[in-house]
PDB file of C-alpha atoms in Angstrom:
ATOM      1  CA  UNK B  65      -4.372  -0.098 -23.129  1.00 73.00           C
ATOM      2  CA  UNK B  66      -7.657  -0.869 -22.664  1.00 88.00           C
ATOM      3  CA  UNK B  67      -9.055  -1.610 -19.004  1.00 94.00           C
ATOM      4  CA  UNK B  68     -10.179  -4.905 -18.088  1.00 96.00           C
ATOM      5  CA  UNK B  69     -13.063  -5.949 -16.439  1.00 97.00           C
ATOM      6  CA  UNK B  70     -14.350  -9.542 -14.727  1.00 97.00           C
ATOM      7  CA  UNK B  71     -17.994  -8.857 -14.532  1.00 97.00           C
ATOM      8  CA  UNK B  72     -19.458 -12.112 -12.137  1.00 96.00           C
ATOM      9  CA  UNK B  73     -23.620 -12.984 -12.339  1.00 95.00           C
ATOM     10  CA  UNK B  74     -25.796 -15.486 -12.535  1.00 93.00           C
ATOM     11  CA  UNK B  75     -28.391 -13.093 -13.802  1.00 92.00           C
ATOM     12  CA  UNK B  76     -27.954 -13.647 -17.994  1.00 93.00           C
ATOM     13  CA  UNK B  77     -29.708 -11.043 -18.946  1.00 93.00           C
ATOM     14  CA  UNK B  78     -27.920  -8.857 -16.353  1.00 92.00           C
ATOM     15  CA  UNK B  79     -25.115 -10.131 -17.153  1.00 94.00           C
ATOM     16  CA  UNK B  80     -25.028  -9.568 -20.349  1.00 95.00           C
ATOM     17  CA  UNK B  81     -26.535  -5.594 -20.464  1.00 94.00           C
ATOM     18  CA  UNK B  82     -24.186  -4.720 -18.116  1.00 94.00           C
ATOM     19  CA  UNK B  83     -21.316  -6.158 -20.349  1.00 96.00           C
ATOM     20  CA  UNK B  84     -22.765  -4.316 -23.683  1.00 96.00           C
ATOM     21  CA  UNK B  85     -23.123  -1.333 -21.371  1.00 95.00           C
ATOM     22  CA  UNK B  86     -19.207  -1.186 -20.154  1.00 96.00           C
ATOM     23  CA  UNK B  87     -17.876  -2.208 -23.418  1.00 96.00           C
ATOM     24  CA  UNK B  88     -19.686   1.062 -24.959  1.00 96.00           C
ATOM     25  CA  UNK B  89     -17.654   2.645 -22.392  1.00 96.00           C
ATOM     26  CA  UNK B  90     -14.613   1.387 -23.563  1.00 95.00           C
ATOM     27  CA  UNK B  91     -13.884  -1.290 -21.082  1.00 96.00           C
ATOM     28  CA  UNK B  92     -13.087  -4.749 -22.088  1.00 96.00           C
ATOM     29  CA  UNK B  93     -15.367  -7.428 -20.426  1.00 97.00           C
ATOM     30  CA  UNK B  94     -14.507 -11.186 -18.306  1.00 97.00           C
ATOM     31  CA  UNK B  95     -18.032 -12.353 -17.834  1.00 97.00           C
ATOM     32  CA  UNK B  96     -18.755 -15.502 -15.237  1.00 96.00           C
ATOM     33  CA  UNK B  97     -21.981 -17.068 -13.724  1.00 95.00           C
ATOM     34  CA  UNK B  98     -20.510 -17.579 -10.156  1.00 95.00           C
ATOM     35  CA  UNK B  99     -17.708 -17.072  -8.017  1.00 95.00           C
ATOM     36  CA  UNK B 100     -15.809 -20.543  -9.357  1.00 96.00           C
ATOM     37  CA  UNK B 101     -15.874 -20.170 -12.773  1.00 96.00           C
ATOM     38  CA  UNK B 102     -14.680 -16.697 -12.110  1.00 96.00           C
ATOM     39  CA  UNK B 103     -11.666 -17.731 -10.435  1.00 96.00           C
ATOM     40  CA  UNK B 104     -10.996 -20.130 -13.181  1.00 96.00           C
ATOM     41  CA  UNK B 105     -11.171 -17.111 -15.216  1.00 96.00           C
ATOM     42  CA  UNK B 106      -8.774 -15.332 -13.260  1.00 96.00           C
ATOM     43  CA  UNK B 107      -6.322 -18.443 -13.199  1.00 95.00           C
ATOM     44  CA  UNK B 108      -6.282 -18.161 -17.237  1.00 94.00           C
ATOM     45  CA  UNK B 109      -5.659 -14.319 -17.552  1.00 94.00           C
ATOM     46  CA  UNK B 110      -1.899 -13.776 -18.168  1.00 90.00           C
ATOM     47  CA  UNK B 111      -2.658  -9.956 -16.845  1.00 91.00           C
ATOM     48  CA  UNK B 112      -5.223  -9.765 -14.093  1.00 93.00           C
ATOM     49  CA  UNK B 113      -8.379  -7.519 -14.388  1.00 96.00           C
ATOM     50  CA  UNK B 114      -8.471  -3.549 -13.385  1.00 95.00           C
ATOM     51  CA  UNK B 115     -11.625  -4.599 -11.388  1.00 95.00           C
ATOM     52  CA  UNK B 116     -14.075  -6.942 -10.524  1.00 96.00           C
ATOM     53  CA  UNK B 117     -17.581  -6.431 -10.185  1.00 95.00           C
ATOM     54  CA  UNK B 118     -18.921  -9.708  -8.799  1.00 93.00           C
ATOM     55  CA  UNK B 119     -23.071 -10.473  -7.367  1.00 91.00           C
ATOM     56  CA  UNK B 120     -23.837 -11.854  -4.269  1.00 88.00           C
ATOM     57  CA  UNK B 121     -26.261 -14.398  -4.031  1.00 87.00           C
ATOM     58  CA  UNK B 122     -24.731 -16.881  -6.780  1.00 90.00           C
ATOM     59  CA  UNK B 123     -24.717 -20.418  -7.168  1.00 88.00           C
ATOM     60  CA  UNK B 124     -21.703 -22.639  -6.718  1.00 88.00           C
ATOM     61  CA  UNK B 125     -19.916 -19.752  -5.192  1.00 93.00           C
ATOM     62  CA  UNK B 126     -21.525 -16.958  -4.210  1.00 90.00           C
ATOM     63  CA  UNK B 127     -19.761 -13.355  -4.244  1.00 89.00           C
ATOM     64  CA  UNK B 128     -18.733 -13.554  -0.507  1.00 89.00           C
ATOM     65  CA  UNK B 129     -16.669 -16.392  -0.533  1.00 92.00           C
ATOM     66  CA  UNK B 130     -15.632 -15.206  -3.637  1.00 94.00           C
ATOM     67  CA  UNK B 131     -14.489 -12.464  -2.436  1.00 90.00           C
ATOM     68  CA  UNK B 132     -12.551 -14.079   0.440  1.00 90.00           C
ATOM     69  CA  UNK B 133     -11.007 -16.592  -1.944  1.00 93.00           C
ATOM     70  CA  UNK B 134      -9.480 -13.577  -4.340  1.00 93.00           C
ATOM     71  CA  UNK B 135      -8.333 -11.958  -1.393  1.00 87.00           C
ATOM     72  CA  UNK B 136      -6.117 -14.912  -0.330  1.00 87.00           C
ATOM     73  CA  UNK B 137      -4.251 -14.449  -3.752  1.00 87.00           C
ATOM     74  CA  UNK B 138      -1.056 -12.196  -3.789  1.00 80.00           C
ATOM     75  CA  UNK B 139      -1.601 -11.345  -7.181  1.00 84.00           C
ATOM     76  CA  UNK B 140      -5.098 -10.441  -6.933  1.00 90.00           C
ATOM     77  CA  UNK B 141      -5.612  -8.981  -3.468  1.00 85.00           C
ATOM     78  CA  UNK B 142      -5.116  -5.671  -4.586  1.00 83.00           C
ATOM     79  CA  UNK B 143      -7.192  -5.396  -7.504  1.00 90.00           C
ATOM     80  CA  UNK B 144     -10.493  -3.273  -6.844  1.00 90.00           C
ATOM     81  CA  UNK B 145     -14.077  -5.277  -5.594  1.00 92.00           C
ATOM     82  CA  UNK B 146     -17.331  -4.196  -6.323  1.00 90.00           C
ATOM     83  CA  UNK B 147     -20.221  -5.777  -5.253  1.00 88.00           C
ATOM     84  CA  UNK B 148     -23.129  -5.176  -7.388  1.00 84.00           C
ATOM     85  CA  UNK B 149     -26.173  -6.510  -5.734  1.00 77.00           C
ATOM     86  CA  UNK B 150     -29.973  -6.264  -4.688  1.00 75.00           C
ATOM     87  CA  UNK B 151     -28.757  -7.041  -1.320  1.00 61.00           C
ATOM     88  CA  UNK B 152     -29.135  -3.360  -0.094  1.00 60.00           C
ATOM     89  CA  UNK B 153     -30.042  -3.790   4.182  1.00 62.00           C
ATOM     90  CA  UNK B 154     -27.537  -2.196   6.038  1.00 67.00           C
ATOM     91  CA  UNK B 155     -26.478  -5.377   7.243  1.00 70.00           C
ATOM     92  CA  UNK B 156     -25.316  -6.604   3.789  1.00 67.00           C
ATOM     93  CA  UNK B 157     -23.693  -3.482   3.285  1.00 67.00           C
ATOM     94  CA  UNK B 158     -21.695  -3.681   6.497  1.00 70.00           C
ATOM     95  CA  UNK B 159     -21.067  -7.470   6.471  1.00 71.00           C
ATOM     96  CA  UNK B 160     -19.801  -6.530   2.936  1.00 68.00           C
ATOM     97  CA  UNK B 161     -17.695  -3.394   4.423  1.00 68.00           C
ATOM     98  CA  UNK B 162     -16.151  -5.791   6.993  1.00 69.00           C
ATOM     99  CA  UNK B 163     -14.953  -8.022   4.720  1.00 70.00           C
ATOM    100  CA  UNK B 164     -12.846  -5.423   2.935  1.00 69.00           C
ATOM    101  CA  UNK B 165     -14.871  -5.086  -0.079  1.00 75.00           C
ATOM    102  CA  UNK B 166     -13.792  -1.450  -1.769  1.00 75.00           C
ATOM    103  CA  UNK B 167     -17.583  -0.476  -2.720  1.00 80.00           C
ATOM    104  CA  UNK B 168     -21.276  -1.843  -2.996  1.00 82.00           C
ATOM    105  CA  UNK B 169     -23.722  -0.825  -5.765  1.00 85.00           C
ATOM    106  CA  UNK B 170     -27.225  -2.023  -5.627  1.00 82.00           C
ATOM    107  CA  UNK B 171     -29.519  -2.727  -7.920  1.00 81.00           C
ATOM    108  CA  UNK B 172     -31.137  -1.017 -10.043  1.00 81.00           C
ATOM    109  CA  UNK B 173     -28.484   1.613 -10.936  1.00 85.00           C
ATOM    110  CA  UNK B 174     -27.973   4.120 -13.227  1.00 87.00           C
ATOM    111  CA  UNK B 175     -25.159   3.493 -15.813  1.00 91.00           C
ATOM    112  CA  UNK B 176     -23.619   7.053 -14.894  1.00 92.00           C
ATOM    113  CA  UNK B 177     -23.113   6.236 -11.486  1.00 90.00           C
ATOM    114  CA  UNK B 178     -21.573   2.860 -11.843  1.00 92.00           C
ATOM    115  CA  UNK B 179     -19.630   4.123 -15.001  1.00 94.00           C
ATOM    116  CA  UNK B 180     -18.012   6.930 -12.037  1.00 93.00           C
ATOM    117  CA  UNK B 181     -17.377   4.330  -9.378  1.00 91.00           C
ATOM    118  CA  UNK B 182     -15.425   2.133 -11.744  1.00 93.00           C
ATOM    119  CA  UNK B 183     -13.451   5.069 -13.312  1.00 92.00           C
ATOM    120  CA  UNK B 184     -12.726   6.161  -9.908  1.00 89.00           C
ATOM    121  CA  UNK B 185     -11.507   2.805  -8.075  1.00 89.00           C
ATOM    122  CA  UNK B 186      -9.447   1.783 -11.416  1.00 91.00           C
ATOM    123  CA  UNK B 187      -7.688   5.859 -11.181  1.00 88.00           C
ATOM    124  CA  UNK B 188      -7.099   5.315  -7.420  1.00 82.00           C
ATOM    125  CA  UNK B 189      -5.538   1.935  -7.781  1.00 82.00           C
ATOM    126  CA  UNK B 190      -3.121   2.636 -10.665  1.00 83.00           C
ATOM    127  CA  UNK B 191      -2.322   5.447  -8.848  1.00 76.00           C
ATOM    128  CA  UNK B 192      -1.367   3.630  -5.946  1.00 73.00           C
ATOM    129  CA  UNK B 193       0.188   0.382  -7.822  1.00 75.00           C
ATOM    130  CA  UNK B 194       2.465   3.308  -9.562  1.00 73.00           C
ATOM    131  CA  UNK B 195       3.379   4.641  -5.664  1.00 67.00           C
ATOM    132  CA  UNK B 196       4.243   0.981  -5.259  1.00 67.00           C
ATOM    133  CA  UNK B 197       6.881   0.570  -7.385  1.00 68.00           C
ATOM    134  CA  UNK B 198       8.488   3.476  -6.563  1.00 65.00           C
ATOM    135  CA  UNK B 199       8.695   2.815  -2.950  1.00 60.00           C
ATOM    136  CA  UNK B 200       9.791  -0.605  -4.171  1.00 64.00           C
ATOM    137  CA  UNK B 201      12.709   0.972  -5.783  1.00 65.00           C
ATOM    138  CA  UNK B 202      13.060   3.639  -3.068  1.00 60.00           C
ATOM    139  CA  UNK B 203      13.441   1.023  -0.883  1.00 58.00           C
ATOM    140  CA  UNK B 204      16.441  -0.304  -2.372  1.00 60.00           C
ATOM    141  CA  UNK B 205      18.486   2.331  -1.264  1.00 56.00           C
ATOM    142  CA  UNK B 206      17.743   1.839   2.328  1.00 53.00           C
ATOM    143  CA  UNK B 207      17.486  -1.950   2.343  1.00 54.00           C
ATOM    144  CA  UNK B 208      21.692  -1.433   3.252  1.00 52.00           C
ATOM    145  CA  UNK B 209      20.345  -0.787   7.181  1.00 50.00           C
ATOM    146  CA  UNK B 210      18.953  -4.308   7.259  1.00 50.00           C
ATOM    147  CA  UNK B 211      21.703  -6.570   6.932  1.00 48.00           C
ATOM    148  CA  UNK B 212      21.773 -10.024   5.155  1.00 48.00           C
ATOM    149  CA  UNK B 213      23.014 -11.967   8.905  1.00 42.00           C
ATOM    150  CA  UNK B 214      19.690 -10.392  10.467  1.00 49.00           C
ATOM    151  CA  UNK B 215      17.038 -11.689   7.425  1.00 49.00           C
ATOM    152  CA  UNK B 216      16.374 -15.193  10.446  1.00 53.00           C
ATOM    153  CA  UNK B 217      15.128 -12.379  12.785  1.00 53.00           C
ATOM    154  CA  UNK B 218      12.329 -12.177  10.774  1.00 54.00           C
ATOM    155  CA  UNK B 219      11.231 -15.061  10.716  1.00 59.00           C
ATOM    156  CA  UNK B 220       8.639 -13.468  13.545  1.00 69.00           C
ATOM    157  CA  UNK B 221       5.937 -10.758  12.878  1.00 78.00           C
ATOM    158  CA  UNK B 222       7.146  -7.505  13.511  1.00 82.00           C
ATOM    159  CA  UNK B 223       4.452  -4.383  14.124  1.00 86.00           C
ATOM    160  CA  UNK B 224       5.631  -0.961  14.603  1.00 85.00           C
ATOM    161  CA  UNK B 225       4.614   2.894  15.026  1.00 84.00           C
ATOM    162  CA  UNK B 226       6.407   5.680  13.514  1.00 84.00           C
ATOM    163  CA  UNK B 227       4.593   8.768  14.502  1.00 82.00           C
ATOM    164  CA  UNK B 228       5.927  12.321  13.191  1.00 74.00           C
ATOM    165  CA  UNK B 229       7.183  14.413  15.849  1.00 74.00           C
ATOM    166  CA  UNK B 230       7.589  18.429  15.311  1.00 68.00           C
ATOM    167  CA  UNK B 231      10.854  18.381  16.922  1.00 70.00           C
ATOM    168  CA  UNK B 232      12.810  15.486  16.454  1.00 73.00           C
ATOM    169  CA  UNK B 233      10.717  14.165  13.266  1.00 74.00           C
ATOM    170  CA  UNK B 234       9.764  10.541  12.328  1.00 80.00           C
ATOM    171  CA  UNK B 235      10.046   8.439  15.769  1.00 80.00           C
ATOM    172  CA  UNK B 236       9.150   4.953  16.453  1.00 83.00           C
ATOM    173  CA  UNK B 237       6.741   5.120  19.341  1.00 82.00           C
ATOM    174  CA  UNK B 238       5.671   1.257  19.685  1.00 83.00           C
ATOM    175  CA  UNK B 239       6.473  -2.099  18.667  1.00 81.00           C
ATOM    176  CA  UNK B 240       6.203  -5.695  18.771  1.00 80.00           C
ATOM    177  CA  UNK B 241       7.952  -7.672  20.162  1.00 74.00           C
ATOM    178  CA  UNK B 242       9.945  -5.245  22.726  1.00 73.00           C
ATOM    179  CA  UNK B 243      12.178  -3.133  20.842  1.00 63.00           C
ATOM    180  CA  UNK B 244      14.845  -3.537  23.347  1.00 63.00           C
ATOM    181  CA  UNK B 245      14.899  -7.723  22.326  1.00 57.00           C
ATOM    182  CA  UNK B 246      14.759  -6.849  19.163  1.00 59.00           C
ATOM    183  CA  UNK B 247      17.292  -8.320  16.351  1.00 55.00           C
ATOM    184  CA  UNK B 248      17.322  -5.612  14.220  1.00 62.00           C
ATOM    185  CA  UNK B 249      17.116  -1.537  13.996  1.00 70.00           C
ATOM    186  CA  UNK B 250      13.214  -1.553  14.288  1.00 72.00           C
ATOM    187  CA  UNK B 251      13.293   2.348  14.691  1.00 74.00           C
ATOM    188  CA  UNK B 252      16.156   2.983  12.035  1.00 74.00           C
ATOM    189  CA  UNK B 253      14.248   0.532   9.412  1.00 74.00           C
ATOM    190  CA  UNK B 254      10.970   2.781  10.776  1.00 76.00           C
ATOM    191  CA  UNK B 255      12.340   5.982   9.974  1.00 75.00           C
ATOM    192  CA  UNK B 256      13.964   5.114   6.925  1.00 74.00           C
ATOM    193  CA  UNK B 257      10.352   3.813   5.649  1.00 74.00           C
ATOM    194  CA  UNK B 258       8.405   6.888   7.132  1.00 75.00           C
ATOM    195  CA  UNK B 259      10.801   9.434   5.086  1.00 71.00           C
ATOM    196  CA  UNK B 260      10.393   7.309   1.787  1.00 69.00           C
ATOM    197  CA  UNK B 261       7.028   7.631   1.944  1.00 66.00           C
ATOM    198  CA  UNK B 262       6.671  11.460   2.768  1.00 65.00           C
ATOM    199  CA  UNK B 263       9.040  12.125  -0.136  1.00 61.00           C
ATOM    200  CA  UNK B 264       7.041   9.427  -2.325  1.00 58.00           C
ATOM    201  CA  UNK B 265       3.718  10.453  -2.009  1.00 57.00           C
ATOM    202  CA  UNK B 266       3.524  13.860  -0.084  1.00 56.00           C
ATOM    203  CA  UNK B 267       2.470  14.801   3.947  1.00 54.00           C
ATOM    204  CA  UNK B 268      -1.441  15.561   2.317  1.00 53.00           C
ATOM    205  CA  UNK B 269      -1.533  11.988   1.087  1.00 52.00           C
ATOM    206  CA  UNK B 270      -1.602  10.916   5.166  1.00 53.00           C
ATOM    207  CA  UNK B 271      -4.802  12.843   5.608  1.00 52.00           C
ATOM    208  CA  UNK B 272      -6.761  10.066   4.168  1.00 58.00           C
ATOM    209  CA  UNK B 273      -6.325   6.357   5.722  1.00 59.00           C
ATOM    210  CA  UNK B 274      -4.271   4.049   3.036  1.00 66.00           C
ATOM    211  CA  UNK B 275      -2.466   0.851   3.098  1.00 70.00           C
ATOM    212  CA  UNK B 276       0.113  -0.416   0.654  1.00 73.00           C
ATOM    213  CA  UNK B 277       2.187  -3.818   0.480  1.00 74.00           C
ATOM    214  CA  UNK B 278       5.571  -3.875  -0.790  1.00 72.00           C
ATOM    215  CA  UNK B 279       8.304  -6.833  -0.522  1.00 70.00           C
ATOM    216  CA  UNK B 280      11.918  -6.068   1.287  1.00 68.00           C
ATOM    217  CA  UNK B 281      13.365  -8.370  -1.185  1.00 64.00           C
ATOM    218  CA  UNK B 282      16.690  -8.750   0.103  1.00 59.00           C
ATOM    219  CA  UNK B 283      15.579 -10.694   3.698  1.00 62.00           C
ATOM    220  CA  UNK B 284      12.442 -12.131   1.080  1.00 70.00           C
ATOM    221  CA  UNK B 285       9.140 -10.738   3.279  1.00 73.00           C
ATOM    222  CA  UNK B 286       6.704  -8.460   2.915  1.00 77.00           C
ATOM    223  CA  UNK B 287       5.468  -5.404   4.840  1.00 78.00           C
ATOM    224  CA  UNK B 288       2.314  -4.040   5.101  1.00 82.00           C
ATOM    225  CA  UNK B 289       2.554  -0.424   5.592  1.00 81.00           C
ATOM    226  CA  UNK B 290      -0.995   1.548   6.503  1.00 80.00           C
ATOM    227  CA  UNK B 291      -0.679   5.507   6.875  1.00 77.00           C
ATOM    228  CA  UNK B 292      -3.398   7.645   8.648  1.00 76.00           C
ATOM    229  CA  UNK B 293      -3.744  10.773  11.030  1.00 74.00           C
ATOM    230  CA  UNK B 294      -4.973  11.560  14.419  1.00 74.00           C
ATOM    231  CA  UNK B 295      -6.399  14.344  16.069  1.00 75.00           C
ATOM    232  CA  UNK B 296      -4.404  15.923  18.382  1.00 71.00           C
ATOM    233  CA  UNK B 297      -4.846  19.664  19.254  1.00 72.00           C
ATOM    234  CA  UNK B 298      -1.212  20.397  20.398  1.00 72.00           C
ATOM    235  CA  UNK B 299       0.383  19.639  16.833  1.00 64.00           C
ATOM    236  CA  UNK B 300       0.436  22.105  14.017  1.00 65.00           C
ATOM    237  CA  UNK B 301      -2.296  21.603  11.494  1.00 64.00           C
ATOM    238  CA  UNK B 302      -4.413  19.098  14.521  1.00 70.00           C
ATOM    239  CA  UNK B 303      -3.321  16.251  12.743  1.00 72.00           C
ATOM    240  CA  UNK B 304      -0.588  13.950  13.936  1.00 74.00           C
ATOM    241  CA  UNK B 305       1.123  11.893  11.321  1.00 78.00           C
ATOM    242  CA  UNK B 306       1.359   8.085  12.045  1.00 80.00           C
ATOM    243  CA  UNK B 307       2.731   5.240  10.234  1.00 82.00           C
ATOM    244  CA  UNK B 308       1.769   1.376  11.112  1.00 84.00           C
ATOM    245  CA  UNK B 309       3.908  -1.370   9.806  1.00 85.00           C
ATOM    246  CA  UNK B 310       3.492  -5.338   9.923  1.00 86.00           C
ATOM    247  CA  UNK B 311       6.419  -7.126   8.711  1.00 81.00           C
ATOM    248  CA  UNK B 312       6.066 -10.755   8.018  1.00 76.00           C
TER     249      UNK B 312
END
């Protein structure tokens, strides 16, 4: 299947090399002039895009709040965002970084190099969609520990820490509220989650900082589930293994 792309400028003649120069790559092309027609373009596609690559300075809507309004969308909050821009201070770039965005080309560019950052981000996010699932699934068999009685517990935000100890293993270090008030098996449902991912996606897959939401469909919320490492000197390897988990 062919990967599709919502290219977003108010540049024509940009607009419209760029989307010659993708489809010779193979890519299908969404073109838009600003951030609003581009979200009515979203709202019509029965499958959304691999990626967007949206401008900045637009008018209507520029890429910004365009940006911000995509990422209040659960079916479009993971999907890859490129800004490609002539905004290139190190202010736009971090204002841009702050907001979440997952990469920032400027203009000019050469085709090679934006041809390799959209191959990339589209690899890395089937990758993880397909890790998704499968913890979705996995998670089935461990959704028994949270029973159906205990689903109006969460109807509060719950934020945990599972951090891998060398002795005893996955252990749930902090949490919020108090574990001790707590309705429910915070450092059983902790553990369970911490295991499913080691066995999902492998210990070296920690070593870089990444986030994945999945639904616990049987008490109907989701969890946001970031994984990362530490330094710390007096575990093997100097890394300590940590797991932080928002359930809302």
């Amino acid at each position: 299947m062919t990967d599709k792309i919502l290219l977003v400028d108010d540049n024509e003649s940009i607009l419209f090399n760029t989307k010659v120069m993708l489809e010779m790559n193979g890519y299908e092309v969404i073109i838009a002039e600003d951030g609003k027609k581009a979200l009515k373009a979203l709202e019509k596609m029965l499958d959304p895009p691999a990626i967007i690559i949206s401008d900045i300075m637009m008018p209507e809507m520029g890429g910004y709040t365009f940006y911000k309004e995509v990422s209040k969308h659960k079916e479009w909050c993971l999907i890859p965002f490129i800004f490609l821009t002539a905004k290139s201070s190190e202010d736009d770039i971090r204002f841009g970084k702050k907001l979440g965005v997952d990469d920032y080309i400027t203009k000019p560019f050469e085709e090679e190099d934006l041809i390799a950052v959209i191959h990339g981000k589209i690899s890395k996010n089937k990758l993880k969609l397909k890790y998704k699932e499968k913890y979705e699934n996995k998670l089935k068999t461990m959704q028994k520990y949270i029973k159906e009685e205990t689903s109006e517990a969460f109807n509060e935000l719950y934020i945990f820490m599972v951090e891998w100890d060398e002795v005893m293993g996955p252990k749930l270090t902090r949490c919020y509220p108090d574990c001790d008030k707590s309705l429910i098996d915070l450092a059983q449902i902790g553990c369970q989650l911490f295991d499913v991912s080691s066995a999902l996606y492998g210990r070296e897959y920690f070593i870089s900082p990444e986030g994945t939401l999945i639904n616990l469909r049987n008490i109907k919320r989701d969890a946001f589930i970031y994984f990362n490492v530490v330094k710390d000197k007096r575990v093997r390897g100097g890394n300590r293994l940590y797991m932080l988990v928002a359930i809302t």
